[in-house]
mmCIF file of N, CA and C in Angstrom:
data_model
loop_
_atom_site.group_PDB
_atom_site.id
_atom_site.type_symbol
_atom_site.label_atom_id
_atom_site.label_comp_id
_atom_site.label_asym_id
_atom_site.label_seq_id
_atom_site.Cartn_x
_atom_site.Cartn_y
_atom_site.Cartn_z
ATOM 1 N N UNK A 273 43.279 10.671 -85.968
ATOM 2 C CA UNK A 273 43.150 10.828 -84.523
ATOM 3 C C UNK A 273 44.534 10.775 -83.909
ATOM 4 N N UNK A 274 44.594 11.528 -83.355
ATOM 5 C CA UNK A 274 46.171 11.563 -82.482
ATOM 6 C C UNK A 274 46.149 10.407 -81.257
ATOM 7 N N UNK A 275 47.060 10.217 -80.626
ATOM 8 C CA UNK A 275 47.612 9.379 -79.997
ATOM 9 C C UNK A 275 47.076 9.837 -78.273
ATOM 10 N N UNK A 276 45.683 9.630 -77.762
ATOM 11 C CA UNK A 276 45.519 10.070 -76.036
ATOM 12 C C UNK A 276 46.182 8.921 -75.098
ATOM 13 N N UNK A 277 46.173 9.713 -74.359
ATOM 14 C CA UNK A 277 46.583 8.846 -73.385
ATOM 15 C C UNK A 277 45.770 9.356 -72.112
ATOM 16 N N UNK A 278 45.543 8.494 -71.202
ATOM 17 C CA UNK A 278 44.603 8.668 -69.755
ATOM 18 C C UNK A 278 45.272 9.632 -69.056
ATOM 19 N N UNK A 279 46.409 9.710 -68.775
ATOM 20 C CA UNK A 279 47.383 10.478 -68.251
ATOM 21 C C UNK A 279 47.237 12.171 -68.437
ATOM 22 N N UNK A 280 47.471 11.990 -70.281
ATOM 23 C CA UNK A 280 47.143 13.328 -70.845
ATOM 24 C C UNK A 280 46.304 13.555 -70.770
ATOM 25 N N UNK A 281 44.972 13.058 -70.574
ATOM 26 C CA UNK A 281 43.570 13.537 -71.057
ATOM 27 C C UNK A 281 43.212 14.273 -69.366
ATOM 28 N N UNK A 282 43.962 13.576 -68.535
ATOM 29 C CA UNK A 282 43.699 13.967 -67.260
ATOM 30 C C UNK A 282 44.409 15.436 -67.070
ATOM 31 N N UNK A 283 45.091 15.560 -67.783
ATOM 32 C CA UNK A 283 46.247 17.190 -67.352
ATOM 33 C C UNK A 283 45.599 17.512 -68.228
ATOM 34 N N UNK A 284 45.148 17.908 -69.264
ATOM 35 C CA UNK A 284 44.525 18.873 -70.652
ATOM 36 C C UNK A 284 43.306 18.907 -70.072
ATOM 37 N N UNK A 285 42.858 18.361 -69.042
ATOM 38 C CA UNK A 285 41.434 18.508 -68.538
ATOM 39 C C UNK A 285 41.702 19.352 -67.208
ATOM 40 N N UNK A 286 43.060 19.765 -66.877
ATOM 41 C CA UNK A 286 43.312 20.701 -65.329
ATOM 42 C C UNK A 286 43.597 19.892 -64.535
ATOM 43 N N UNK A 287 44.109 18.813 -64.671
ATOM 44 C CA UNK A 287 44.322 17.511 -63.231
ATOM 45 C C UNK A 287 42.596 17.148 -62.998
ATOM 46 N N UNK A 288 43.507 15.729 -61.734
ATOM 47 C CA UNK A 288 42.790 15.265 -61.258
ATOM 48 C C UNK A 288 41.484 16.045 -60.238
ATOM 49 N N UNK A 289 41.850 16.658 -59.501
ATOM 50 C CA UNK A 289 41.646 17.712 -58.824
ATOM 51 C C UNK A 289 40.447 18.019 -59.461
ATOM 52 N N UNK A 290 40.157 18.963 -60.715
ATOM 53 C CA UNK A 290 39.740 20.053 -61.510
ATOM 54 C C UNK A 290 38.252 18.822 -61.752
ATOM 55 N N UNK A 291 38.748 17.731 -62.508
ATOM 56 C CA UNK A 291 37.929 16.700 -63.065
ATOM 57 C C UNK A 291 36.507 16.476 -61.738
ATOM 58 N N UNK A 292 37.722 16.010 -60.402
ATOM 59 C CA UNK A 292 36.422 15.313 -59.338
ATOM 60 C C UNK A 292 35.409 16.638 -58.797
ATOM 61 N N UNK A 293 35.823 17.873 -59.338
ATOM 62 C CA UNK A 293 34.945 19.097 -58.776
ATOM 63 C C UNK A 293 34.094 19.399 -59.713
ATOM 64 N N UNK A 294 33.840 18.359 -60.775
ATOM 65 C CA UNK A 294 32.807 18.903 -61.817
ATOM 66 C C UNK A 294 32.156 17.094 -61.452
ATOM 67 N N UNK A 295 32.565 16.289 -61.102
ATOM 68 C CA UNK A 295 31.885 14.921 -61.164
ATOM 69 C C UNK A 295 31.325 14.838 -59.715
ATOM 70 N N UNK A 296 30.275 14.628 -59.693
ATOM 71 C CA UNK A 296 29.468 13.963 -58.031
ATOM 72 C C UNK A 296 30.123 12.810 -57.305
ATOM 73 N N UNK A 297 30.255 12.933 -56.557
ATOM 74 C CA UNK A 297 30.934 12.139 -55.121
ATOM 75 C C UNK A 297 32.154 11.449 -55.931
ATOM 76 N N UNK A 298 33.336 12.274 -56.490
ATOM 77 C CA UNK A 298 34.605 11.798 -57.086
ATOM 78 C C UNK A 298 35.710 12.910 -56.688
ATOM 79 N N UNK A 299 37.014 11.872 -55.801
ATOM 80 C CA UNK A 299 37.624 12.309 -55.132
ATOM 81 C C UNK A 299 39.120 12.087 -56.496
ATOM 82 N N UNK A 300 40.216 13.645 -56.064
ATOM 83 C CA UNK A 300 41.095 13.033 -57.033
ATOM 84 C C UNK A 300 42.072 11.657 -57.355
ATOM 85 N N UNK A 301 41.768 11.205 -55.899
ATOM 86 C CA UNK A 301 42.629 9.772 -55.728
ATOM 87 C C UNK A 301 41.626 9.040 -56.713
ATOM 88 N N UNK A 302 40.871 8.618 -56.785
ATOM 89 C CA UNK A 302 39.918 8.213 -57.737
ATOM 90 C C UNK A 302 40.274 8.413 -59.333
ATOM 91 N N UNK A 303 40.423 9.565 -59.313
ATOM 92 C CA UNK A 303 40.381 10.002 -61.272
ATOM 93 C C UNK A 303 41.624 9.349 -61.217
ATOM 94 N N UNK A 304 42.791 9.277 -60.410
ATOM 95 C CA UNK A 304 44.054 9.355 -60.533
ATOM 96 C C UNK A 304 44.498 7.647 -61.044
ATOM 97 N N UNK A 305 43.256 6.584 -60.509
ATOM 98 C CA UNK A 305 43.317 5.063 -60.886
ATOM 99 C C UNK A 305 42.873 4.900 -62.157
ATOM 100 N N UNK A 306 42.058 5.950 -62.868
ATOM 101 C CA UNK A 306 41.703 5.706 -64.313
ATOM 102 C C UNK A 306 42.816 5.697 -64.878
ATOM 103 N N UNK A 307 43.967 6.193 -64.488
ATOM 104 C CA UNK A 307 45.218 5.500 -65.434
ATOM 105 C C UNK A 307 45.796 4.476 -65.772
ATOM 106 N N UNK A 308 45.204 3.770 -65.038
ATOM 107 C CA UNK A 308 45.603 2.046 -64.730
ATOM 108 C C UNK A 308 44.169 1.050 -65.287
ATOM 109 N N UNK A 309 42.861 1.778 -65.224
ATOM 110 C CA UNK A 309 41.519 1.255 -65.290
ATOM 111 C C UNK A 309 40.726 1.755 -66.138
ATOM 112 N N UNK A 310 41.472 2.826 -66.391
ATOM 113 C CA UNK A 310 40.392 3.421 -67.332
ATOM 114 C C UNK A 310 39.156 4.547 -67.213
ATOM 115 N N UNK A 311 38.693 5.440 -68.343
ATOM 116 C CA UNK A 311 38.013 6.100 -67.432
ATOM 117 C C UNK A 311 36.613 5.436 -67.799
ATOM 118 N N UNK A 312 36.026 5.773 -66.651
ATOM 119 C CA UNK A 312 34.018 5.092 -66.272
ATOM 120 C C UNK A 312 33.145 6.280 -67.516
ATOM 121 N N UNK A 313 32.487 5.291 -68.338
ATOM 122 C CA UNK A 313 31.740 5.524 -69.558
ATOM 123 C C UNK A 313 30.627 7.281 -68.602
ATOM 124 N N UNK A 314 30.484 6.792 -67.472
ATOM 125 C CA UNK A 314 29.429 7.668 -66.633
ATOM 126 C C UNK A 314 30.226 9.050 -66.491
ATOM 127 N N UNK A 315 30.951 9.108 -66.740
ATOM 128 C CA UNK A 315 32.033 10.328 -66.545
ATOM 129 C C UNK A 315 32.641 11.238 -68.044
ATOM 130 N N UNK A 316 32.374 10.264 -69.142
ATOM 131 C CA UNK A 316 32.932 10.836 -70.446
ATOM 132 C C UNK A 316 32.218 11.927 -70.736
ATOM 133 N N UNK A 317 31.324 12.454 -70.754
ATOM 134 C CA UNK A 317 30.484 13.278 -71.205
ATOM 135 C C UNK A 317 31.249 14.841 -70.282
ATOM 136 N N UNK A 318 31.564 14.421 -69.355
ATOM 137 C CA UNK A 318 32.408 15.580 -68.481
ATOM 138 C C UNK A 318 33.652 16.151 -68.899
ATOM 139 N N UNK A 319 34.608 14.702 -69.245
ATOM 140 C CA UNK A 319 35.404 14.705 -69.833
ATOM 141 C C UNK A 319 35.908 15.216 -70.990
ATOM 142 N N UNK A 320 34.417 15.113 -72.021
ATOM 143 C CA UNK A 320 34.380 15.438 -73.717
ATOM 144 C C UNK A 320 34.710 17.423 -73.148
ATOM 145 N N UNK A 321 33.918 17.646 -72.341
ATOM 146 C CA UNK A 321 33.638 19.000 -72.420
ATOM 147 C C UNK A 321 34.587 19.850 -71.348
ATOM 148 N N UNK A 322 35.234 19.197 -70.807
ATOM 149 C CA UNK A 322 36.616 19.678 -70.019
ATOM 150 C C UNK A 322 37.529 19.632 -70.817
ATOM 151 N N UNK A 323 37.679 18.505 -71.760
ATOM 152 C CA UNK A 323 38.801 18.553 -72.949
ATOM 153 C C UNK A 323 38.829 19.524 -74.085
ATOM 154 N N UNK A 324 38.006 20.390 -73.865
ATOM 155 C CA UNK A 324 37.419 21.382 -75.140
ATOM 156 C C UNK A 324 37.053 20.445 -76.406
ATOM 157 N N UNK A 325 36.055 19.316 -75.923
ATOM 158 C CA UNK A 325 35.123 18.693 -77.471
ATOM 159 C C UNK A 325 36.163 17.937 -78.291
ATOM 160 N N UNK A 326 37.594 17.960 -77.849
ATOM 161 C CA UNK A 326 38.332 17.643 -78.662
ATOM 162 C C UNK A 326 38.255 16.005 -78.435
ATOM 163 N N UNK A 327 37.938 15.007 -78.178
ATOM 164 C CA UNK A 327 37.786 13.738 -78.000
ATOM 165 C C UNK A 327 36.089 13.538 -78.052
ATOM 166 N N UNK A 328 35.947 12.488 -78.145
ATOM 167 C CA UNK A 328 34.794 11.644 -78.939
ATOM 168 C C UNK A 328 34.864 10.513 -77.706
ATOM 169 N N UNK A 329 33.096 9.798 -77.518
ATOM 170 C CA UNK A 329 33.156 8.407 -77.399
ATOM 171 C C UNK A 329 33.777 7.621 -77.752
ATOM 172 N N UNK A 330 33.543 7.295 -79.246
ATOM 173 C CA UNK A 330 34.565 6.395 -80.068
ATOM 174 C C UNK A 330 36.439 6.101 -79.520
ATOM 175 N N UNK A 331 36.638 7.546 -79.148
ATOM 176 C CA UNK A 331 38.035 7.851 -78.830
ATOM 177 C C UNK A 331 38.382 7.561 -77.514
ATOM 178 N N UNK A 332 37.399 7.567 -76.182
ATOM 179 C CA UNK A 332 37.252 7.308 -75.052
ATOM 180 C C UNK A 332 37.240 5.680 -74.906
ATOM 181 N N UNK A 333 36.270 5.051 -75.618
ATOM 182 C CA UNK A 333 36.051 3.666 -75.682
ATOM 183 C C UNK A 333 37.417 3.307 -75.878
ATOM 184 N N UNK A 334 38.237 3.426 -77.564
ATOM 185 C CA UNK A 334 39.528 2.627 -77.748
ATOM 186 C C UNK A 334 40.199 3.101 -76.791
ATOM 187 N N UNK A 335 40.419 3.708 -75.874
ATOM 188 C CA UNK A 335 41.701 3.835 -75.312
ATOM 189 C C UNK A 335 41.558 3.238 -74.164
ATOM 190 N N UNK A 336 39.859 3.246 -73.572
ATOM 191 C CA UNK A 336 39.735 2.152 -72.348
ATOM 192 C C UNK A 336 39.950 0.741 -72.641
ATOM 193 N N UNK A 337 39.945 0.254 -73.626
ATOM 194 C CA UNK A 337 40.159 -0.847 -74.530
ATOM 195 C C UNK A 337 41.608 -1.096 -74.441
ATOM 196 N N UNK A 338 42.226 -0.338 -74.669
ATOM 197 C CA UNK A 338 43.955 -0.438 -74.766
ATOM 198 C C UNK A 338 44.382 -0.504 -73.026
ATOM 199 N N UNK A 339 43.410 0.516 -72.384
ATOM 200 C CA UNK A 339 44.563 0.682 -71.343
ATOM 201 C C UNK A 339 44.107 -0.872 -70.340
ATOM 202 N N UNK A 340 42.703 -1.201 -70.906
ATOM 203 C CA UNK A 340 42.285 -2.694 -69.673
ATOM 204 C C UNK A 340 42.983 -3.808 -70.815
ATOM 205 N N UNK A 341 43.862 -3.834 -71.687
ATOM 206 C CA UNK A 341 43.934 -5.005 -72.184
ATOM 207 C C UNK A 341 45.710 -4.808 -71.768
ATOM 208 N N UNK A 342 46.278 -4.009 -71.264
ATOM 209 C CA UNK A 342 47.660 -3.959 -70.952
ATOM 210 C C UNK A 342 48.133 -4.817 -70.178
#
């Protein structure tokens, strides 16, 4: 598994922007704090498939793991 980061996963997904126009009542100031918090389990499934499939649960979980234990 390569090395994600919240940051990256947010630009390989089209920005913040791109993300809150496929998620219900999510503004980009919003996606933009998952860098600091992490992203919300309710949102990965959007995520998996904006990223082109290339990330996993498993892969979503550790990195919310890393980025709330910083």
């Amino acid at each position: 598994m390569s090395k994600y980061t919240v940051e990256g996963i947010i630009e390989n997904c089209g920005g913040a922007s791109v993300i809150a126009s496929h998620c219900t009542n999510l503004k980009p100031d919003s996606v933009r704090k998952w860098i600091t918090r992490g992203i919300p389990e309710k949102h990965w499934s959007t995520i998996i498939k904006l990223h082109g499939w290339l990330l996993n649960a498993n892969q979503l979980h550790k990195l919310n793991e890393s980025v709330r234990n910083d």
